[in-house]
C-alpha positions as a printed Julia matrix, in Angstrom:
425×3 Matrix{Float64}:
 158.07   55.54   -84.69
 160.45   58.75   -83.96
 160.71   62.31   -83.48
 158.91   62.68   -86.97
 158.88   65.95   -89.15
 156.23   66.59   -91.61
 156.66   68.91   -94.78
 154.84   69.67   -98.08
 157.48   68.72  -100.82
 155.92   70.79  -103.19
 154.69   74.39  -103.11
 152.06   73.21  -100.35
 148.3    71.58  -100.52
 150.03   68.55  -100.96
 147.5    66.62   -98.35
 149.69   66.93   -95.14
 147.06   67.49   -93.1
 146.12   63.55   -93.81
 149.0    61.92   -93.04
 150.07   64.39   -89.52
 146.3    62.86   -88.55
 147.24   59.35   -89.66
 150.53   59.48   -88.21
 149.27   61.11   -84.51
 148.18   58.26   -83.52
 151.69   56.96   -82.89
 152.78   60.37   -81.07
 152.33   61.59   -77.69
 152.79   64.97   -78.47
 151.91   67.38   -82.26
 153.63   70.96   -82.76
 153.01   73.36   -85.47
 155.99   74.77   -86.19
 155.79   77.51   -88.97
 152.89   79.45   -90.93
 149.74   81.05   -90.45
 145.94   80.4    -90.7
 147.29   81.1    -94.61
 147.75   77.24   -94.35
 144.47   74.66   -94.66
 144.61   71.15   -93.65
 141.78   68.77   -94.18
 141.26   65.66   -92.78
 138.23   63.29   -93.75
 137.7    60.63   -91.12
 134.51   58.46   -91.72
 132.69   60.8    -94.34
 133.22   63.84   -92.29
 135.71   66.56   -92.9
 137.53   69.16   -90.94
 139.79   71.78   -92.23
 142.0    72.98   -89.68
 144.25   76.2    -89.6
 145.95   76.71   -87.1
 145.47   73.74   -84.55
 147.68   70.78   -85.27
 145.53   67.76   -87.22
 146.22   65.73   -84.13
 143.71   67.15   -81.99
 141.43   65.18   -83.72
 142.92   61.89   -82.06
 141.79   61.76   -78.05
 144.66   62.07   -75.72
 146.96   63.45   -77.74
 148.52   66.75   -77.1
 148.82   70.0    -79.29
 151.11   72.53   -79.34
 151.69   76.05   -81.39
 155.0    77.14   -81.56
 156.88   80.33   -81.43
 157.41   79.95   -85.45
 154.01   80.01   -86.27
 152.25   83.83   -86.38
 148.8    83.75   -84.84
 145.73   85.35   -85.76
 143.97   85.1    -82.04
 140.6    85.41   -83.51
 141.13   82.98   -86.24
 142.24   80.66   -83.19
 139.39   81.19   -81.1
 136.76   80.7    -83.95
 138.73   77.28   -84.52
 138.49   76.45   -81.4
 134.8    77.11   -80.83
 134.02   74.97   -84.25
 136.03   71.68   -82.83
 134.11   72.37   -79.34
 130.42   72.02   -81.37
 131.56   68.33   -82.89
 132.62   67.49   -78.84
 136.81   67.67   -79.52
 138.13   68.99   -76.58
 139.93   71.96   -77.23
 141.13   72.6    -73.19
 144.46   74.07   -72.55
 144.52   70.55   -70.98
 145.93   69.42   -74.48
 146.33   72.26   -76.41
 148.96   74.93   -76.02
 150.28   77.86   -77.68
 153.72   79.37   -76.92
 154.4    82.54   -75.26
 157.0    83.38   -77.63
 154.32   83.39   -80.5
 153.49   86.32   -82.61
 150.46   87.7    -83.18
 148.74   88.62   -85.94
 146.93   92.04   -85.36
 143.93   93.71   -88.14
 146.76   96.16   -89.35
 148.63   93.47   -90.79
 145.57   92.18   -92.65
 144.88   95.84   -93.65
 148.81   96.21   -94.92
 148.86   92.75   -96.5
 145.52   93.53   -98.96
 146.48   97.51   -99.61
 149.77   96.18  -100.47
 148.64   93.26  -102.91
 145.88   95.98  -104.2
 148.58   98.58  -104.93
 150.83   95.54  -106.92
 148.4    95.57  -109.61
 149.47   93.52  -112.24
 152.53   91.9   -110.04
 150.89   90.15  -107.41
 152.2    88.06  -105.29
 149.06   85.95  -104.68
 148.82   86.55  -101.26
 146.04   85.49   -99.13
 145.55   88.85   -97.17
 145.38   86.97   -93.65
 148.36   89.55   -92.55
 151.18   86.76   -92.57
 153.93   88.77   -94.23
 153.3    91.82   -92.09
 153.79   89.66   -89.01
 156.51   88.29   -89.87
 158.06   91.96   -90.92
 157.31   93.2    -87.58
 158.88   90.14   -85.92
 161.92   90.56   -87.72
 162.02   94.26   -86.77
 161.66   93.33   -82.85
 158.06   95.43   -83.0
 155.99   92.59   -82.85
 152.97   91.56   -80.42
 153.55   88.06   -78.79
 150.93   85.46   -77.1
 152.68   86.19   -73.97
 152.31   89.88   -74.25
 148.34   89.45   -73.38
 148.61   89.19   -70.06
 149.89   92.68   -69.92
 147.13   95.28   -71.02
 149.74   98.6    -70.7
 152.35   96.68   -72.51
 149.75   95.62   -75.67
 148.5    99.36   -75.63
 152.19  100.8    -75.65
 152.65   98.08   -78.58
 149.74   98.89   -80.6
 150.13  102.55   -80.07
 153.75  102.25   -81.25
 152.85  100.23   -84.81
 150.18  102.16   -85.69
 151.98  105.44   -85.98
 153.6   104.27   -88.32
 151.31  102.09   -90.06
 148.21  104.37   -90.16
 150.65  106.83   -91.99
 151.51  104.06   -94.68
 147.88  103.05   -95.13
 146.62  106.66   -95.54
 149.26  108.18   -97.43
 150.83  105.66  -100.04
 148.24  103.3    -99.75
 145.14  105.41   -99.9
 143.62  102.42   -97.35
 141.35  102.92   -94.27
 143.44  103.65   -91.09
 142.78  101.73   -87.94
 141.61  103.14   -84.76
 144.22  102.49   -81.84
 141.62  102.07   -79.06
 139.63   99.83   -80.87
 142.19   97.35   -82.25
 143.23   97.51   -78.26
 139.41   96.84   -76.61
 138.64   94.24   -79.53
 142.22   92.33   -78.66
 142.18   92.6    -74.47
 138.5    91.62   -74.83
 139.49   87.82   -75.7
 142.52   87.94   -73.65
 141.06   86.53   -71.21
 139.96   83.04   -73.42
 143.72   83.31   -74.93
 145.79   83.05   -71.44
 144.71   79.61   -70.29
 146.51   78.43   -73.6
 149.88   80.07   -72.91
 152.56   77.47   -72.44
 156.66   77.44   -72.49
 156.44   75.41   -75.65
 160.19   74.01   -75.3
 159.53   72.99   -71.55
 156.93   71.12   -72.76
 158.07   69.16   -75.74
 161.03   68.35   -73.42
 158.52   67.04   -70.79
 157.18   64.87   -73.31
 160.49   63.45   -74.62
 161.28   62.54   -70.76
 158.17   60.53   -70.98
 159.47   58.87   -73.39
 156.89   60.24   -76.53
 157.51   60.4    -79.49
 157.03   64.16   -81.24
 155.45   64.8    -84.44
 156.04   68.53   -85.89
 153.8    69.8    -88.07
 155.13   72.26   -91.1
 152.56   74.25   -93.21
 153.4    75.66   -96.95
 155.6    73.88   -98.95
 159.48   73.25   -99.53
 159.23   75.77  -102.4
 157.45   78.84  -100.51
 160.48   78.83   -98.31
 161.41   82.54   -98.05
 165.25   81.41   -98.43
 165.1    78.19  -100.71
 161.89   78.98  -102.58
 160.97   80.45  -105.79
 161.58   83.86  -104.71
 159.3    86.52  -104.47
 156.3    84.25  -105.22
 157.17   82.38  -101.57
 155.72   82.29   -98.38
 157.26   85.01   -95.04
 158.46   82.04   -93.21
 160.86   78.99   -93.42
 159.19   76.09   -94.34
 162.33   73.43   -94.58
 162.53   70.66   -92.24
 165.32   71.96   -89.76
 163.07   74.84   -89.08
 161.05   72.66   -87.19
 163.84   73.15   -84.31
 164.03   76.14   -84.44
 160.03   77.09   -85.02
 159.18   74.9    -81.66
 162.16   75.17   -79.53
 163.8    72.14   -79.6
 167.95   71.28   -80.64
 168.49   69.85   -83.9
 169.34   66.27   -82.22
 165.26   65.88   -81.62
 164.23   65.53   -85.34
 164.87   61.81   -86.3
 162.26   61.41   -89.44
 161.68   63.57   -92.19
 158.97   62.72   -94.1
 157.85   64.42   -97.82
 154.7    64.63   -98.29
 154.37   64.42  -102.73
 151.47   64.77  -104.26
 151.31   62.61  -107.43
 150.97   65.48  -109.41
 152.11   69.05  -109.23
 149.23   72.28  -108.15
 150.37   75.48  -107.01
 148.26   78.33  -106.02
 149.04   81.86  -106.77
 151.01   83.33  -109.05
 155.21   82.07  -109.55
 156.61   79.72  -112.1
 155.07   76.64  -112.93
 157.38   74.33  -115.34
 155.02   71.3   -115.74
 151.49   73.68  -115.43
 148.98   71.65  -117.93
 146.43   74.75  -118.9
 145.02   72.33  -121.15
 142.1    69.23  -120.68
 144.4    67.3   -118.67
 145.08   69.95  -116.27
 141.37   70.87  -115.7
 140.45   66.77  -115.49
 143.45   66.93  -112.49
 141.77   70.08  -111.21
 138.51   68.72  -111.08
 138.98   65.03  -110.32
 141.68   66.25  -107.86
 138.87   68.9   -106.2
 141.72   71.26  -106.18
 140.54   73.87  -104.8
 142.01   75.96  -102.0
 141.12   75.27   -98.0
 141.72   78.3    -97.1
 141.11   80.46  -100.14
 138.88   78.54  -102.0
 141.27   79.79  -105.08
 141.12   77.23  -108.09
 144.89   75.31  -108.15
 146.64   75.12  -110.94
 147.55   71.84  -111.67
 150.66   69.97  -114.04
 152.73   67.08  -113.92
 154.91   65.35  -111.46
 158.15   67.61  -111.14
 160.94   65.62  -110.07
 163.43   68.48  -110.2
 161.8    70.16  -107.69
 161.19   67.16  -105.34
 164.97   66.71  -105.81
 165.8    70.07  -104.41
 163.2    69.54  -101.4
 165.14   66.13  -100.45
 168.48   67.84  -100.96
 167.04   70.95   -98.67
 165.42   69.01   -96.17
 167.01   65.62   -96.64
 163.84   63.29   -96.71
 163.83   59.8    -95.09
 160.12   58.38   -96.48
 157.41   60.07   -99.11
 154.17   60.03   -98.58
 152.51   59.58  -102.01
 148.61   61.16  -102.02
 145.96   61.79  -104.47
 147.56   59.0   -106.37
 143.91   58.09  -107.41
 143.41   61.23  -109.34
 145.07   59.99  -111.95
 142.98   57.4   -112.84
 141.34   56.88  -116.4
 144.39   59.47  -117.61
 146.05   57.18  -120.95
 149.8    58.3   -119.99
 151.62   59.76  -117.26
 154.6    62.29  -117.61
 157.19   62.91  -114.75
 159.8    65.8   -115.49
 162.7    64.42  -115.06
 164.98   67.34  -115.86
 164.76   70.71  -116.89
 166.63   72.64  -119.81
 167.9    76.25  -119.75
 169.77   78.33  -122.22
 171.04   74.44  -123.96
 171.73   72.81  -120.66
 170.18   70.34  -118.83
 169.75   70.75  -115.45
 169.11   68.09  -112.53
 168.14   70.78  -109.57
 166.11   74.53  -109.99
 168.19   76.93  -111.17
 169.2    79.44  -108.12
 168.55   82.74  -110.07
 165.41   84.6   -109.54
 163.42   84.43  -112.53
 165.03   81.39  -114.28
 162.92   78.91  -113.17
 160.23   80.79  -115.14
 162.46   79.97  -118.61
 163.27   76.45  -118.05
 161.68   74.13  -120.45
 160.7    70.25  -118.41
 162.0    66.95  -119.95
 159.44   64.42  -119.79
 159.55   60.75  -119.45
 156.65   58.99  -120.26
 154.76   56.15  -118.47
 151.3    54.46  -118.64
 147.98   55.42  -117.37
 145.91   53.11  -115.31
 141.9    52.76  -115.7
 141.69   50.59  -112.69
 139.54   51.91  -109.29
 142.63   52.22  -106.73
 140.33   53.64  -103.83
 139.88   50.18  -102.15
 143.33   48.54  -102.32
 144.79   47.74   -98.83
 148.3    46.5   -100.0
 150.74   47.49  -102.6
 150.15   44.02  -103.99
 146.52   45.29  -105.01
 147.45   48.05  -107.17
 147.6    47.74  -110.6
 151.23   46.98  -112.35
 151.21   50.67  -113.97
 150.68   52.14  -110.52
 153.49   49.8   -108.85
 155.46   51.1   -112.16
 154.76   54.64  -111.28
 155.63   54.55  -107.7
 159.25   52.86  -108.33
 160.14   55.54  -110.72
 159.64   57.89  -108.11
 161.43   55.97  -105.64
 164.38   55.66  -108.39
 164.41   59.27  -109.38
 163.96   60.64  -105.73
 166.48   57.86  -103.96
 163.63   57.89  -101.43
 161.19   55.29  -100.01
 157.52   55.65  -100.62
 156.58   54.64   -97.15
 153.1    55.84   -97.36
 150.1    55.66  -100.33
 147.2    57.52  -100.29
 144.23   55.87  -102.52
 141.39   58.03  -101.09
 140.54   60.85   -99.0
 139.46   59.09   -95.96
 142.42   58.36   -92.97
 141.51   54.56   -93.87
 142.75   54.86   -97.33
 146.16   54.83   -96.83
 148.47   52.04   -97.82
 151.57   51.68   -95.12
 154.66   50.03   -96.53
């Protein structure tokens, strides 16, 4: 394999959590590099399912290593709740193999209680948050007030910390936000009271991955959201707080550039995106609802129904031009199935041009109108083929237009929910 970086080419739920559990079992070592418990992976291995959070999808595989890194914001109960649920199936969970960096922030109730008054107070401009406090994190990280992993084993310096926020963010809640205040002592016994069950876990992320590399392992990194919730490159405001690009993986885990060797996309066949933000190729029509409900698209996290549309090349070509993609991993391909034609946007148009790539103005993405290219359906039952050779001619059809219009390999195809159906090329 290689030093192998995993993103959602889309605006996320694109099935990553599949192929990072497919692919672990070629890595030594799995980082999460960006996000928050806003993200939901799930992995089905033999009929059973686990949606995971936080922890990377490879601690699923025995032996392997896990690691959070300093990009990610943790919510430490969220964590320890994971944690406990893997321990009652018998996955060890020890900070044997699983690690979380000092460096990483953490994700305290005022920032859940700031994300929801916030959304609340938006009314009819929502953002489509998912109130787990990500945003507020991230603000505090950026203004050098945040509470790091590492910070726990130092109860004066958490109380100074906490103290410190709150004055100012008791004042927000109670006086624009008309919101419950938090209690300073409690936020600080409920916090140092797990401490203890956090510690063990605390790791110098980089010194690790760097261990791992001298062992000659090979390092998978783990993104969350999508290309397109980028706070830079995304469709701004209705984006995630953190970078979700490829080359943030250095950055979110500690590591030089040099380290990441693969990029790989993952693409769902068809296009969901939960939340509010421009759609171009949203179906709010039969066909979208048989995608929504053949796809079961339907938030891990949230449990928020997706909205669903078309294949949007356009977008996929800004996510290889961001994040410059070396395979695709094509999922939920079978979803399609029994559907008489297929449309791919191929291009967009915009005030009587046609455009190749998103328009970079805020907004104009919500204007464009998609140019379609039409291709045929397939009735055929995909879930059992093995090989490329088994898939019906349509199917073959529909993966080398993607190929063509990407410039990409589709190294990977995803027939089925299960790890085992998933066609390698």
């Amino acid at each position: 394999m290689a030093n192998t970086v995993i993103i959602g080419a889309q605006w996320g739920d694109e099935g990553k959590g599949k192929i990072v559990d497919m692919l672990s079992a070629q890595s030594g070592l799995i980082v999460r590099f960006q996000g928050g418990n806003n993200a939901g992976h799930t992995i089905k291995v033999q009929g059973r399912e686990t949606i995971l959070h936080l922890i990377p999808s490879g601690i699923l595989h025995e032996g392997k290593n896990c690691l959070i890194g300093n990009g990610v914001v943790l919510d430490p109960f969220v964590f320890l709740k994971e944690v406990d649920e893997l321990a009652a199936k018998g996955i060890d969970v020890s900070p044997g193999r699983l690690g979380i960096s000092k460096k990483t922030h953490l994700i305290m109730p005022y920032h859940k209680s700031l994300d929801n008054a916030r959304e609340a107070k938006r009314a009819g401009k929502k953002i489509g948050t998912t109130g787990r406090g990500i945003g507020p994190c991230y603000e505090d990280k950026a203004s050098r007030v945040g509470l790091r992993a590492g910070d726990l084993t130092n109860p004066q310096l958490v109380r100074e910390k906490v103290r410190h926020a709150l004055l100012e963010k008791n004042v927000l809640l109670r006086e624009l936000y008309k919101y419950d205040t938090l209690d300073e002592n409690q936020v600080c016994e409920e916090l140092l009271a797990i401490a203890p069950r956090i510690t063990p876990y605390l790791k110098d992320a980089s010194a690790e991955i760097q261990k791992a590399q001298a062992a000659g392992q090979d390092i998978l990194f783990e993104g969350a959201q999508g290309i397109h919730l980028d706070i830079d490159h995304g469709t701004y405001p209705f984006v995630t707080s953190s970078s979700t690009v490829a080359s943030s993986a250095a950055a979110g885990s500690g590591v030089g550039p040099s380290a990441l060797e693969r990029v790989v996309g993952i693409v769902k066949a068809y296009t969901t995106r939960v939340g509010s933000g421009p759609f171009p190729t949203e179906l709010e029509d039969d066909t979208g609802r048989y995608i929504q409900t053949n796809g079961h698209e339907f938030g891990a996290t949230t449990g928020r129904p997706r909205r669903c549309g078309w294949l949007d090349i356009v977008i996929l070509r800004e996510t290889v031009r961001l994040c410059g993609l070396t395979d695709i991993a094509l999922t939920k391909l079978d979803v399609l199935q029994n559907l008489p034609a297929l449309q791919i946007c191929v291009a967009y148009e915009l005030d009587g041009q046609r455009l190749e790539y998103p328009p970079q103005e805020e907004g104009a993405l919500g204007r464009v109108k998609p140019v379609y290219e039409e291709m045929p359906g397939f009735e055929d039952d995909i879930s059992q083929c093995t090989s490329v050779e088994q898939l019906p001619d349509t199917v073959r059809a529909y993966i080398a237009r993607i190929e063509e219009l990407t410039g990409v390999r589709v190294s990977f195809i995803s027939v089925g929910a299960d790890r085992a159906q998933t066609i390698v090329r």
